[in-house]
Coordinates of C-alpha atoms in Angstrom, one line a residue:
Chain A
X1 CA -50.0 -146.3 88.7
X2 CA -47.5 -147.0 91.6
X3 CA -49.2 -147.0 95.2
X4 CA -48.9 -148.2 98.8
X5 CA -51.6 -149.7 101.0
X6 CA -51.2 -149.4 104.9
X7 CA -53.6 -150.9 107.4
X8 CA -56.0 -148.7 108.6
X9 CA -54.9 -146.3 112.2
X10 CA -54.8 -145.9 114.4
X11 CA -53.0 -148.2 116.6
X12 CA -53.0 -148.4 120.1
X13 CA -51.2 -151.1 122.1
X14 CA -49.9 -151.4 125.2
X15 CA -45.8 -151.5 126.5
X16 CA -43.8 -154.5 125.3
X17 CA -46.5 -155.7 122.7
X18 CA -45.8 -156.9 119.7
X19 CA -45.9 -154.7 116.7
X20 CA -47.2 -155.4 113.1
X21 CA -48.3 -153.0 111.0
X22 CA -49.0 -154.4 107.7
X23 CA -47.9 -152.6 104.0
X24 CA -48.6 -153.5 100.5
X25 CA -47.8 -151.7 97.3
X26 CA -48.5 -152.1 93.3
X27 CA -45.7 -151.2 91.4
X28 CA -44.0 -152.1 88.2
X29 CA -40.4 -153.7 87.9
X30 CA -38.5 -153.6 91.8
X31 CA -39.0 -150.6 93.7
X32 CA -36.8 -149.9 96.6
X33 CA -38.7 -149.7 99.7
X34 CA -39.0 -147.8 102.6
X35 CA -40.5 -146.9 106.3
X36 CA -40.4 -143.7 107.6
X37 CA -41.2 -142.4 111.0
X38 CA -42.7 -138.9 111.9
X39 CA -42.5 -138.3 115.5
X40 CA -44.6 -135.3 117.1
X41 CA -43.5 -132.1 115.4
X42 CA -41.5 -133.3 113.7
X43 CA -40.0 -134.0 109.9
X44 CA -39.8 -137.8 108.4
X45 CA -37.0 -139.9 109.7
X46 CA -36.0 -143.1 107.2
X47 CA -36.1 -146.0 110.4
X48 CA -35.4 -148.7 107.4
X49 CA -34.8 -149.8 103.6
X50 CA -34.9 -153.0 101.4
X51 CA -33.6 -152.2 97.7
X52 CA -34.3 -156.0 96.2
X53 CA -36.6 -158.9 97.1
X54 CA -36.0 -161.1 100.2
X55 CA -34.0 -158.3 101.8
X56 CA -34.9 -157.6 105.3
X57 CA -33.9 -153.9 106.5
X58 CA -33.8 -153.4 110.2
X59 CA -33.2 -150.6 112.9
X60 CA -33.7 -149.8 116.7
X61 CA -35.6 -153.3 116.7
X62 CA -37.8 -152.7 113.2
X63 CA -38.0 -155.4 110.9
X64 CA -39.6 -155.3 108.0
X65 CA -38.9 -157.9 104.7
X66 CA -39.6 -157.3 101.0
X67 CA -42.0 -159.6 99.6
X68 CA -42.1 -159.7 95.7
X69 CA -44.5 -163.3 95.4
X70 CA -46.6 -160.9 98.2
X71 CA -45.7 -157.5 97.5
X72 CA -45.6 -156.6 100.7
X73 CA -43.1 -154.9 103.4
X74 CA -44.5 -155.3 106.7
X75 CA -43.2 -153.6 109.4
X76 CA -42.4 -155.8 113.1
X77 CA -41.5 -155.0 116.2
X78 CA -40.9 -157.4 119.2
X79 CA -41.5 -155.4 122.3
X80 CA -42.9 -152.0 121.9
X81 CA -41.7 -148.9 124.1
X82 CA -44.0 -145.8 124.9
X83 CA -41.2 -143.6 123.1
X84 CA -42.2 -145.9 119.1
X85 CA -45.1 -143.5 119.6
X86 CA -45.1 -142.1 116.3
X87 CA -47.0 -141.8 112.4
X88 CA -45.1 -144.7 110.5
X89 CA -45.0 -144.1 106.6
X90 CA -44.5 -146.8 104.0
X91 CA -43.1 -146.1 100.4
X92 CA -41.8 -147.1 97.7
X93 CA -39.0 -145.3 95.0
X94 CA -39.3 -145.5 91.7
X95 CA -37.0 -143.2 89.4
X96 CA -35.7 -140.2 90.2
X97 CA -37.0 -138.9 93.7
X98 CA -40.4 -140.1 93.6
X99 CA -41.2 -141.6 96.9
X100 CA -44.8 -142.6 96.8
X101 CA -46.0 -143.0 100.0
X102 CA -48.8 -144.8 102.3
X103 CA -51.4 -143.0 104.0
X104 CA -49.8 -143.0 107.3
X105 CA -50.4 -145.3 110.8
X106 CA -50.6 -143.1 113.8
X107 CA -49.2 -145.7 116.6
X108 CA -49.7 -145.3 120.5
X109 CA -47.9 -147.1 123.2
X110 CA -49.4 -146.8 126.5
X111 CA -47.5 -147.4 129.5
Chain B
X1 CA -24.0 -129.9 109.1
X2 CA -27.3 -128.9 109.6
X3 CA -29.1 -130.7 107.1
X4 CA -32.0 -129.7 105.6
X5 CA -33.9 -127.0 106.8
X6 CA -36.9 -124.8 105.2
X7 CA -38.1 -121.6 106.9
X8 CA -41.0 -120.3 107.9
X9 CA -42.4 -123.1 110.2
X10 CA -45.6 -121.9 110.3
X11 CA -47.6 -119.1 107.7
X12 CA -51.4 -117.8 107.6
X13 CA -51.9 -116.1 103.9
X14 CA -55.4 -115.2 103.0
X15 CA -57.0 -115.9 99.7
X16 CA -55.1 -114.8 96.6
X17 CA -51.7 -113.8 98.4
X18 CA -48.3 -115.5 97.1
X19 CA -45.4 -116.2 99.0
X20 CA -42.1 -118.6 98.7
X21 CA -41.5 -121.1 101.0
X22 CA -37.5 -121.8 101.4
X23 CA -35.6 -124.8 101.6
X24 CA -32.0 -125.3 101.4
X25 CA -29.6 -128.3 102.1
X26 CA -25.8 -128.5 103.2
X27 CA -24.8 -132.0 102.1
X28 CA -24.3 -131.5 98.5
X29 CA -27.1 -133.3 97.8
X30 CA -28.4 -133.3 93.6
X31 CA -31.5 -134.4 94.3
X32 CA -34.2 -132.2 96.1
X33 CA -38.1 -132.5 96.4
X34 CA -41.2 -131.1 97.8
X35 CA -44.0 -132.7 99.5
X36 CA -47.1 -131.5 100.7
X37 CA -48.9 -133.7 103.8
X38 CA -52.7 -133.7 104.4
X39 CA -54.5 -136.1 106.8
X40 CA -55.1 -139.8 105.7
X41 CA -53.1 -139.2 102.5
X42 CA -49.4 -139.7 103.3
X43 CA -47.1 -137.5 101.6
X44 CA -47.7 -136.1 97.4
X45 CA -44.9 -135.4 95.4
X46 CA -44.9 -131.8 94.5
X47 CA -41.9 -131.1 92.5
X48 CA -38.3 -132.4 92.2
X49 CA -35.4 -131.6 90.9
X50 CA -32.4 -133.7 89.7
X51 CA -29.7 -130.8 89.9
X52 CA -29.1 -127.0 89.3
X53 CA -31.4 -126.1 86.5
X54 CA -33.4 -128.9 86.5
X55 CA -37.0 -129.2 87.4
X56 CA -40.0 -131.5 86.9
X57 CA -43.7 -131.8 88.0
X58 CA -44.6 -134.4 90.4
X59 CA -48.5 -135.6 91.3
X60 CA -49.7 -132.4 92.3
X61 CA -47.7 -129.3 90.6
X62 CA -51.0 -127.6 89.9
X63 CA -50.7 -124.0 92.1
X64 CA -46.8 -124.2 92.9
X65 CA -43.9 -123.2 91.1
X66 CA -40.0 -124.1 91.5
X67 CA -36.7 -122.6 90.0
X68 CA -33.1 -124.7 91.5
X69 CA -30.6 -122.2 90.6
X70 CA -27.8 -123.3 93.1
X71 CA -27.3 -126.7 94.3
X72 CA -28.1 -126.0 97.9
X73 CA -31.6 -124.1 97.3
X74 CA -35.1 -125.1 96.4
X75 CA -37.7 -122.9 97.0
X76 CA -41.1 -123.5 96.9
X77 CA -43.8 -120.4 95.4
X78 CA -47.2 -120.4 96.0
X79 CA -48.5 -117.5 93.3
X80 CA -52.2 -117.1 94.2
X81 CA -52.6 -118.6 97.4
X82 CA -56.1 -120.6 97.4
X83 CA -57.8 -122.4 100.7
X84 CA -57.0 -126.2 99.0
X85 CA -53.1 -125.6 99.5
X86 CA -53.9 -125.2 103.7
X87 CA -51.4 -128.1 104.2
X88 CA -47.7 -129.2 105.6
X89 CA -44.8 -128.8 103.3
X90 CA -42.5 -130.9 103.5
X91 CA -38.8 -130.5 101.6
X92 CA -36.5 -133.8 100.8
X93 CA -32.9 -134.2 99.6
X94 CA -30.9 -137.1 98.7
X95 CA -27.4 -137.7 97.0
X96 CA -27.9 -141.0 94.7
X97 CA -31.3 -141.1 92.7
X98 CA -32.3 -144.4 93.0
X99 CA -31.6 -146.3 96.3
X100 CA -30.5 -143.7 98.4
X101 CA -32.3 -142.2 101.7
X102 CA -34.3 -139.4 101.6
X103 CA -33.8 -136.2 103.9
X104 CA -36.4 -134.8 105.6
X105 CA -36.5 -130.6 106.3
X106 CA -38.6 -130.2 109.5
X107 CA -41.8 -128.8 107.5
X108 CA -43.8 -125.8 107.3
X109 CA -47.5 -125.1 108.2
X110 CA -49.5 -123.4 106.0
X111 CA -52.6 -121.9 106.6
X112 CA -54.7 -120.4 103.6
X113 CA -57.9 -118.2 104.8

């Protein structure tokens, strides 16, 4: 079945670091995909989107590409700020509301 | 608008107790889903529903039950309460099916004893 693979949390770095956190999924045909952000107390917030191969989606200074030959859709930052301190959720959509998400990368920033 | 919102935010039930846990949207979304959050395992599907009348099981329906009879409502009923469902619900709207963002309610906490 369809599934997403997140590196392992969580992640601690330091203000102005560069940020990777790396997704891969297994799905059949071309899922749209996604990266959510949970921030403490909080509900899911979409931060970004691809819907077809080679399609980068970006936001607030997230970057993340689709990759069919890789299947992956890693997420990139430049320079980190203590307030990206959040859980960040990758997923894909396939069909009618079925978001099928990652396990979840808790991500501190430390001044 | 005030998007999605779901009500309680947090609930203790003991063993065996049943309750309904409310969502509801203002945009005129069709599409409407519940999720259930436990640690290290990302969100599950619960339920969805495509419209008003219109319901289907996601990966873990087992223990919950869903009814959409308006367009704005989903509510979410736990029958028999049981220790495995201690978990955060979360409820999701969209307008298109396919590429379209999801919604997030701000979740409930649910404590079974």
């Amino acid at each position: 079945g369809d599934s997403v693979t997140q590196m392992e949390g969580p992640v601690t770095l330091s203000e102005e670091a560069f940020l990777t956190i790396n997704c891969t999924y297994t799905a059949t045909g071309y899922p749209s995909l996604f990266w959510y952000v949970q921030y403490p107390g909080e509900g899911l917030q979409l931060l970004l989107k691809a819907t077809k191969a080679d399609d980068k989606g970006s936001n607030k200074g997230f970057e993340a590409t689709y990759r069919k030959e890789t299947t992956s859709f890693h997420l990139e930052k430049g320079s980190v700020q203590v307030s990206d301190s959040a859980v960040y959720f990758c997923a894909l959509l396939k069909g009618a509301q079925k978001l099928v998400f990652g396990q979840g990368t808790r991500l501190t920033i430390n001044p | 608008n005030a998007g999605v919102t779901q009500t309680p935010k947090f609930q203790v039930l003991k063993t065996g107790q049943s309750m309904t846990l409310q969502c509801a949207q203002d945009m005129n979304h069709e599409y409407m889903s519940w999720y259930r959050q436990d640690p290290g395992m990302g969100l599950r599907l619960i339920h969805y529903s495509v419209g008003a009348g219109i319901t289907d099981q996601g990966e873990v329906p087992n223990g919950y039950n869903v009814s959409r009879s308006t367009t704005e409502d989903f509510p979410l009923r736990l029958l028999s309460a049981a220790p495995s469902q201690t978990s955060v619900y979360f409820c999701a709207s969209s307008f298109d099916r396919v590429t379209d963002t999801q919604y997030f309610g701000p979740g409930t906490r649910l404590t079974v004893l």
